[in-house]
Amino acid sequence: MRAGEDPDSLDQATREFMAARPQLFGIAYRVLGSATEAEDIVQEAWLRWQRTDRTEIQDPTAFLATVTSRLAINLAQSARKRHETYTGPWLPEPVDTSKDPQLGAERAEALDMAVLFLLEKLNPVERAAYVLREAFDYPYRQIAEMLETSEANTRQLVSRARKHLAKERKEPVSPEAHRRLLEVFLAAAQTGDLSVLEDVLTADVVSYTDGGGIRGATRIPVVGRLHVSKYLAAFAPRFWPQAEVRWVEANGWPAVLVTSGGKAVALLNMEASEHGIERLMWVMNPAKLAPYVASLDD
């Protein structure tokens, strides 16, 4: 605080909020898997911060993180019901992390698409506890206060989330290996080369396409090496001849933005282990692609 400044002044409140803002967005995005909804949460946190008696608050960032976490949990509970009636597979909304690799966190945990996708299967409180602990390194006691539960229960929440991720996800390869594997896959997908596709995909690979109901997007996951390979080979002649590809970064990993006629039509993300490609994630929903493409242009 500057000398002689009113601790409750709007200027001071604005500085404190802007200092915390990256963390607030990072929390909300990880809990919700949506950059658009995270921005709404951050805006609501700002409105509440303006109306708060700030003279009694010793740690503005902790207070704001608590408000944001609770708002995100509440929204996630209603969003979960919407996702259940979503047309086709639901995937997280991608974010460009090229300028902020950790997206406001102590470390870039719970940020890549595969983890966000798996966290969606947890209840919102479990998700928030995991995010606050693993990405932002909050002490268990403080997380318990933020989530209005006991410290013992908080530890259980985080433990359950860790076990869920460990069960559902193999150890990922390095970003360099990820890029090389994606390059090989992309070339094979463009030409419909079945032998190469079968070589880079794991036996139980799953391909998810989030089209939000748009025409041409498959509405069910494609499962298994043979099924995914044949699907991609059949898909190739219709999709790739008019397409252009651009290498980008999404959620901390190399990804491919596919455009046609100057318009973004898909963002291809994948999850890979030492065994090969475990998951393919095609974000085709225009409502999710548009904010991501806009952030690239910025």
mmCIF file of N, CA, C and O in Angstrom, residues 213-267:
data_model
loop_
_atom_site.group_PDB
_atom_site.id
_atom_site.type_symbol
_atom_site.label_atom_id
_atom_site.label_comp_id
_atom_site.label_asym_id
_atom_site.label_seq_id
_atom_site.Cartn_x
_atom_site.Cartn_y
_atom_site.Cartn_z
ATOM 1 N N GLY A 213 -22.689 -30.765 -31.938
ATOM 2 C CA GLY A 213 -23.860 -30.959 -32.792
ATOM 3 C C GLY A 213 -23.684 -30.491 -34.224
ATOM 4 O O GLY A 213 -24.611 -30.602 -35.030
ATOM 5 N N ILE A 214 -22.488 -29.969 -34.577
ATOM 6 C CA ILE A 214 -22.313 -29.502 -35.953
ATOM 7 C C ILE A 214 -22.296 -30.684 -36.912
ATOM 8 O O ILE A 214 -21.917 -31.797 -36.564
ATOM 9 N N ARG A 215 -22.673 -30.420 -38.139
ATOM 10 C CA ARG A 215 -22.744 -31.467 -39.147
ATOM 11 C C ARG A 215 -21.348 -32.008 -39.461
ATOM 12 O O ARG A 215 -20.387 -31.249 -39.573
ATOM 13 N N GLY A 216 -21.268 -33.319 -39.610
ATOM 14 C CA GLY A 216 -20.011 -33.950 -39.996
ATOM 15 C C GLY A 216 -19.155 -34.406 -38.836
ATOM 16 O O GLY A 216 -18.170 -35.114 -39.051
ATOM 17 N N ALA A 217 -19.510 -34.037 -37.615
ATOM 18 C CA ALA A 217 -18.732 -34.450 -36.441
ATOM 19 C C ALA A 217 -19.370 -35.692 -35.838
ATOM 20 O O ALA A 217 -20.565 -35.695 -35.532
ATOM 21 N N THR A 218 -18.577 -36.748 -35.684
ATOM 22 C CA THR A 218 -19.116 -37.974 -35.106
ATOM 23 C C THR A 218 -19.566 -37.739 -33.673
ATOM 24 O O THR A 218 -18.900 -37.036 -32.904
ATOM 25 N N ARG A 219 -20.690 -38.330 -33.325
ATOM 26 C CA ARG A 219 -21.289 -38.061 -32.021
ATOM 27 C C ARG A 219 -21.008 -39.143 -30.987
ATOM 28 O O ARG A 219 -21.529 -39.075 -29.870
ATOM 29 N N ILE A 220 -20.217 -40.125 -31.357
ATOM 30 C CA ILE A 220 -19.820 -41.146 -30.395
ATOM 31 C C ILE A 220 -18.309 -41.341 -30.476
ATOM 32 O O ILE A 220 -17.716 -41.174 -31.558
ATOM 33 N N PRO A 221 -17.653 -41.662 -29.367
ATOM 34 C CA PRO A 221 -16.218 -41.933 -29.421
ATOM 35 C C PRO A 221 -15.935 -43.157 -30.289
ATOM 36 O O PRO A 221 -16.729 -44.089 -30.341
ATOM 37 N N VAL A 222 -14.803 -43.126 -30.991
ATOM 38 C CA VAL A 222 -14.361 -44.277 -31.782
ATOM 39 C C VAL A 222 -13.278 -44.978 -30.968
ATOM 40 O O VAL A 222 -12.306 -44.340 -30.547
ATOM 41 N N VAL A 223 -13.447 -46.274 -30.740
ATOM 42 C CA VAL A 223 -12.607 -46.995 -29.785
ATOM 43 C C VAL A 223 -11.833 -48.124 -30.459
ATOM 44 O O VAL A 223 -12.388 -48.887 -31.260
ATOM 45 N N GLY A 224 -10.543 -48.233 -30.124
ATOM 46 C CA GLY A 224 -9.725 -49.350 -30.590
ATOM 47 C C GLY A 224 -8.893 -49.012 -31.813
ATOM 48 O O GLY A 224 -9.319 -48.246 -32.677
ATOM 49 N N ARG A 225 -7.697 -49.584 -31.864
ATOM 50 C CA ARG A 225 -6.749 -49.288 -32.938
ATOM 51 C C ARG A 225 -7.348 -49.509 -34.333
ATOM 52 O O ARG A 225 -7.257 -48.645 -35.208
ATOM 53 N N LEU A 226 -7.967 -50.639 -34.549
ATOM 54 C CA LEU A 226 -8.487 -50.966 -35.869
ATOM 55 C C LEU A 226 -9.625 -50.036 -36.269
ATOM 56 O O LEU A 226 -9.648 -49.511 -37.395
ATOM 57 N N HIS A 227 -10.557 -49.807 -35.359
ATOM 58 C CA HIS A 227 -11.693 -48.938 -35.661
ATOM 59 C C HIS A 227 -11.254 -47.499 -35.914
ATOM 60 O O HIS A 227 -11.721 -46.854 -36.861
ATOM 61 N N VAL A 228 -10.348 -46.991 -35.071
ATOM 62 C CA VAL A 228 -9.887 -45.612 -35.237
ATOM 63 C C VAL A 228 -9.107 -45.464 -36.542
ATOM 64 O O VAL A 228 -9.291 -44.489 -37.294
ATOM 65 N N SER A 229 -8.241 -46.417 -36.845
ATOM 66 C CA SER A 229 -7.450 -46.362 -38.085
ATOM 67 C C SER A 229 -8.352 -46.351 -39.317
ATOM 68 O O SER A 229 -8.172 -45.543 -40.231
ATOM 69 N N LYS A 230 -9.323 -47.252 -39.347
ATOM 70 C CA LYS A 230 -10.226 -47.318 -40.498
ATOM 71 C C LYS A 230 -11.089 -46.066 -40.599
ATOM 72 O O LYS A 230 -11.363 -45.585 -41.704
ATOM 73 N N TYR A 231 -11.511 -45.551 -39.454
ATOM 74 C CA TYR A 231 -12.320 -44.333 -39.459
ATOM 75 C C TYR A 231 -11.521 -43.165 -40.036
ATOM 76 O O TYR A 231 -12.013 -42.413 -40.888
ATOM 77 N N LEU A 232 -10.281 -43.029 -39.593
ATOM 78 C CA LEU A 232 -9.441 -41.934 -40.078
ATOM 79 C C LEU A 232 -9.122 -42.085 -41.561
ATOM 80 O O LEU A 232 -9.085 -41.100 -42.306
ATOM 81 N N ALA A 233 -8.878 -43.321 -41.999
ATOM 82 C CA ALA A 233 -8.578 -43.561 -43.410
ATOM 83 C C ALA A 233 -9.780 -43.225 -44.286
ATOM 84 O O ALA A 233 -9.634 -42.643 -45.375
ATOM 85 N N ALA A 234 -10.974 -43.566 -43.836
ATOM 86 C CA ALA A 234 -12.185 -43.247 -44.591
ATOM 87 C C ALA A 234 -12.482 -41.752 -44.574
ATOM 88 O O ALA A 234 -13.037 -41.185 -45.529
ATOM 89 N N PHE A 235 -12.098 -41.128 -43.485
ATOM 90 C CA PHE A 235 -12.334 -39.703 -43.264
ATOM 91 C C PHE A 235 -11.409 -38.842 -44.131
ATOM 92 O O PHE A 235 -11.771 -37.744 -44.553
ATOM 93 N N ALA A 236 -10.204 -39.341 -44.409
ATOM 94 C CA ALA A 236 -9.141 -38.551 -45.043
ATOM 95 C C ALA A 236 -9.531 -37.889 -46.363
ATOM 96 O O ALA A 236 -9.299 -36.683 -46.545
ATOM 97 N N PRO A 237 -10.099 -38.604 -47.338
ATOM 98 C CA PRO A 237 -10.380 -37.985 -48.636
ATOM 99 C C PRO A 237 -11.380 -36.836 -48.569
ATOM 100 O O PRO A 237 -11.345 -35.933 -49.408
ATOM 101 N N ARG A 238 -12.250 -36.850 -47.583
ATOM 102 C CA ARG A 238 -13.264 -35.796 -47.463
ATOM 103 C C ARG A 238 -12.769 -34.590 -46.676
ATOM 104 O O ARG A 238 -13.253 -33.477 -46.884
ATOM 105 N N PHE A 239 -11.836 -34.828 -45.763
ATOM 106 C CA PHE A 239 -11.473 -33.772 -44.815
ATOM 107 C C PHE A 239 -10.192 -33.017 -45.181
ATOM 108 O O PHE A 239 -10.141 -31.780 -45.098
ATOM 109 N N TRP A 240 -9.142 -33.746 -45.578
ATOM 110 C CA TRP A 240 -7.818 -33.141 -45.666
ATOM 111 C C TRP A 240 -7.476 -32.394 -46.962
ATOM 112 O O TRP A 240 -6.681 -31.447 -46.908
ATOM 113 N N PRO A 241 -8.020 -32.768 -48.141
ATOM 114 C CA PRO A 241 -7.578 -32.099 -49.378
ATOM 115 C C PRO A 241 -7.726 -30.583 -49.375
ATOM 116 O O PRO A 241 -6.880 -29.876 -49.938
ATOM 117 N N GLN A 242 -8.781 -30.066 -48.755
ATOM 118 C CA GLN A 242 -9.002 -28.619 -48.733
ATOM 119 C C GLN A 242 -8.471 -27.956 -47.462
ATOM 120 O O GLN A 242 -8.640 -26.751 -47.275
ATOM 121 N N ALA A 243 -7.832 -28.747 -46.615
ATOM 122 C CA ALA A 243 -7.436 -28.227 -45.299
ATOM 123 C C ALA A 243 -5.995 -27.738 -45.276
ATOM 124 O O ALA A 243 -5.138 -28.223 -46.028
ATOM 125 N N GLU A 244 -5.754 -26.772 -44.416
ATOM 126 C CA GLU A 244 -4.397 -26.297 -44.126
ATOM 127 C C GLU A 244 -4.143 -26.528 -42.634
ATOM 128 O O GLU A 244 -5.072 -26.436 -41.831
ATOM 129 N N VAL A 245 -2.900 -26.832 -42.297
ATOM 130 C CA VAL A 245 -2.588 -27.093 -40.893
ATOM 131 C C VAL A 245 -1.584 -26.073 -40.369
ATOM 132 O O VAL A 245 -0.716 -25.600 -41.104
ATOM 133 N N ARG A 246 -1.743 -25.754 -39.116
ATOM 134 C CA ARG A 246 -0.856 -24.799 -38.436
ATOM 135 C C ARG A 246 -0.474 -25.389 -37.085
ATOM 136 O O ARG A 246 -1.351 -25.769 -36.305
ATOM 137 N N TRP A 247 0.819 -25.459 -36.827
ATOM 138 C CA TRP A 247 1.275 -25.960 -35.532
ATOM 139 C C TRP A 247 1.090 -24.862 -34.490
ATOM 140 O O TRP A 247 1.517 -23.726 -34.684
ATOM 141 N N VAL A 248 0.464 -25.228 -33.389
ATOM 142 C CA VAL A 248 0.170 -24.275 -32.313
ATOM 143 C C VAL A 248 0.480 -24.952 -30.980
ATOM 144 O O VAL A 248 0.896 -26.110 -30.932
ATOM 145 N N GLU A 249 0.256 -24.226 -29.914
ATOM 146 C CA GLU A 249 0.339 -24.801 -28.573
ATOM 147 C C GLU A 249 -1.022 -24.664 -27.911
ATOM 148 O O GLU A 249 -1.628 -23.601 -27.941
ATOM 149 N N ALA A 250 -1.496 -25.744 -27.337
ATOM 150 C CA ALA A 250 -2.769 -25.722 -26.622
ATOM 151 C C ALA A 250 -2.604 -26.465 -25.311
ATOM 152 O O ALA A 250 -2.159 -27.608 -25.293
ATOM 153 N N ASN A 251 -2.908 -25.782 -24.230
ATOM 154 C CA ASN A 251 -2.860 -26.392 -22.892
ATOM 155 C C ASN A 251 -1.505 -27.010 -22.581
ATOM 156 O O ASN A 251 -1.410 -28.067 -21.966
ATOM 157 N N GLY A 252 -0.450 -26.332 -23.037
ATOM 158 C CA GLY A 252 0.906 -26.734 -22.693
ATOM 159 C C GLY A 252 1.532 -27.759 -23.607
ATOM 160 O O GLY A 252 2.691 -28.151 -23.381
ATOM 161 N N TRP A 253 0.829 -28.198 -24.647
ATOM 162 C CA TRP A 253 1.343 -29.245 -25.531
ATOM 163 C C TRP A 253 1.234 -28.830 -26.992
ATOM 164 O O TRP A 253 0.352 -28.047 -27.362
ATOM 165 N N PRO A 254 2.107 -29.391 -27.861
ATOM 166 C CA PRO A 254 1.964 -29.132 -29.302
ATOM 167 C C PRO A 254 0.602 -29.638 -29.784
ATOM 168 O O PRO A 254 0.137 -30.703 -29.369
ATOM 169 N N ALA A 255 -0.022 -28.868 -30.657
ATOM 170 C CA ALA A 255 -1.321 -29.230 -31.208
ATOM 171 C C ALA A 255 -1.378 -28.737 -32.656
ATOM 172 O O ALA A 255 -0.490 -28.016 -33.112
ATOM 173 N N VAL A 256 -2.418 -29.128 -33.363
ATOM 174 C CA VAL A 256 -2.561 -28.772 -34.770
ATOM 175 C C VAL A 256 -3.899 -28.079 -34.985
ATOM 176 O O VAL A 256 -4.953 -28.651 -34.665
ATOM 177 N N LEU A 257 -3.850 -26.874 -35.511
ATOM 178 C CA LEU A 257 -5.063 -26.145 -35.870
ATOM 179 C C LEU A 257 -5.331 -26.377 -37.354
ATOM 180 O O LEU A 257 -4.470 -26.112 -38.198
ATOM 181 N N VAL A 258 -6.507 -26.880 -37.658
ATOM 182 C CA VAL A 258 -6.879 -27.184 -39.035
ATOM 183 C C VAL A 258 -7.846 -26.109 -39.527
ATOM 184 O O VAL A 258 -8.857 -25.825 -38.867
ATOM 185 N N THR A 259 -7.528 -25.516 -40.661
ATOM 186 C CA THR A 259 -8.385 -24.491 -41.240
ATOM 187 C C THR A 259 -8.789 -24.901 -42.652
ATOM 188 O O THR A 259 -8.096 -25.665 -43.326
ATOM 189 N N SER A 260 -9.895 -24.371 -43.109
ATOM 190 C CA SER A 260 -10.369 -24.597 -44.471
ATOM 191 C C SER A 260 -11.023 -23.321 -44.962
ATOM 192 O O SER A 260 -11.935 -22.797 -44.299
ATOM 193 N N GLY A 261 -10.530 -22.804 -46.077
ATOM 194 C CA GLY A 261 -11.059 -21.545 -46.588
ATOM 195 C C GLY A 261 -10.845 -20.392 -45.641
ATOM 196 O O GLY A 261 -11.659 -19.471 -45.577
ATOM 197 N N GLY A 262 -9.760 -20.450 -44.880
ATOM 198 C CA GLY A 262 -9.452 -19.392 -43.924
ATOM 199 C C GLY A 262 -10.236 -19.480 -42.625
ATOM 200 O O GLY A 262 -10.089 -18.606 -41.759
ATOM 201 N N LYS A 263 -11.022 -20.514 -42.448
ATOM 202 C CA LYS A 263 -11.837 -20.669 -41.249
ATOM 203 C C LYS A 263 -11.377 -21.880 -40.454
ATOM 204 O O LYS A 263 -11.168 -22.958 -41.012
ATOM 205 N N ALA A 264 -11.209 -21.705 -39.146
ATOM 206 C CA ALA A 264 -10.803 -22.827 -38.285
ATOM 207 C C ALA A 264 -11.917 -23.862 -38.234
ATOM 208 O O ALA A 264 -13.083 -23.527 -37.998
ATOM 209 N N VAL A 265 -11.561 -25.124 -38.464
ATOM 210 C CA VAL A 265 -12.553 -26.194 -38.439
ATOM 211 C C VAL A 265 -12.264 -27.232 -37.358
ATOM 212 O O VAL A 265 -13.161 -27.972 -36.955
ATOM 213 N N ALA A 266 -11.021 -27.295 -36.884
ATOM 214 C CA ALA A 266 -10.703 -28.287 -35.851
ATOM 215 C C ALA A 266 -9.390 -27.951 -35.170
ATOM 216 O O ALA A 266 -8.478 -27.387 -35.794
ATOM 217 N N LEU A 267 -9.305 -28.296 -33.900
ATOM 218 C CA LEU A 267 -8.036 -28.266 -33.175
ATOM 219 C C LEU A 267 -7.772 -29.690 -32.729
ATOM 220 O O LEU A 267 -8.581 -30.281 -32.001
#
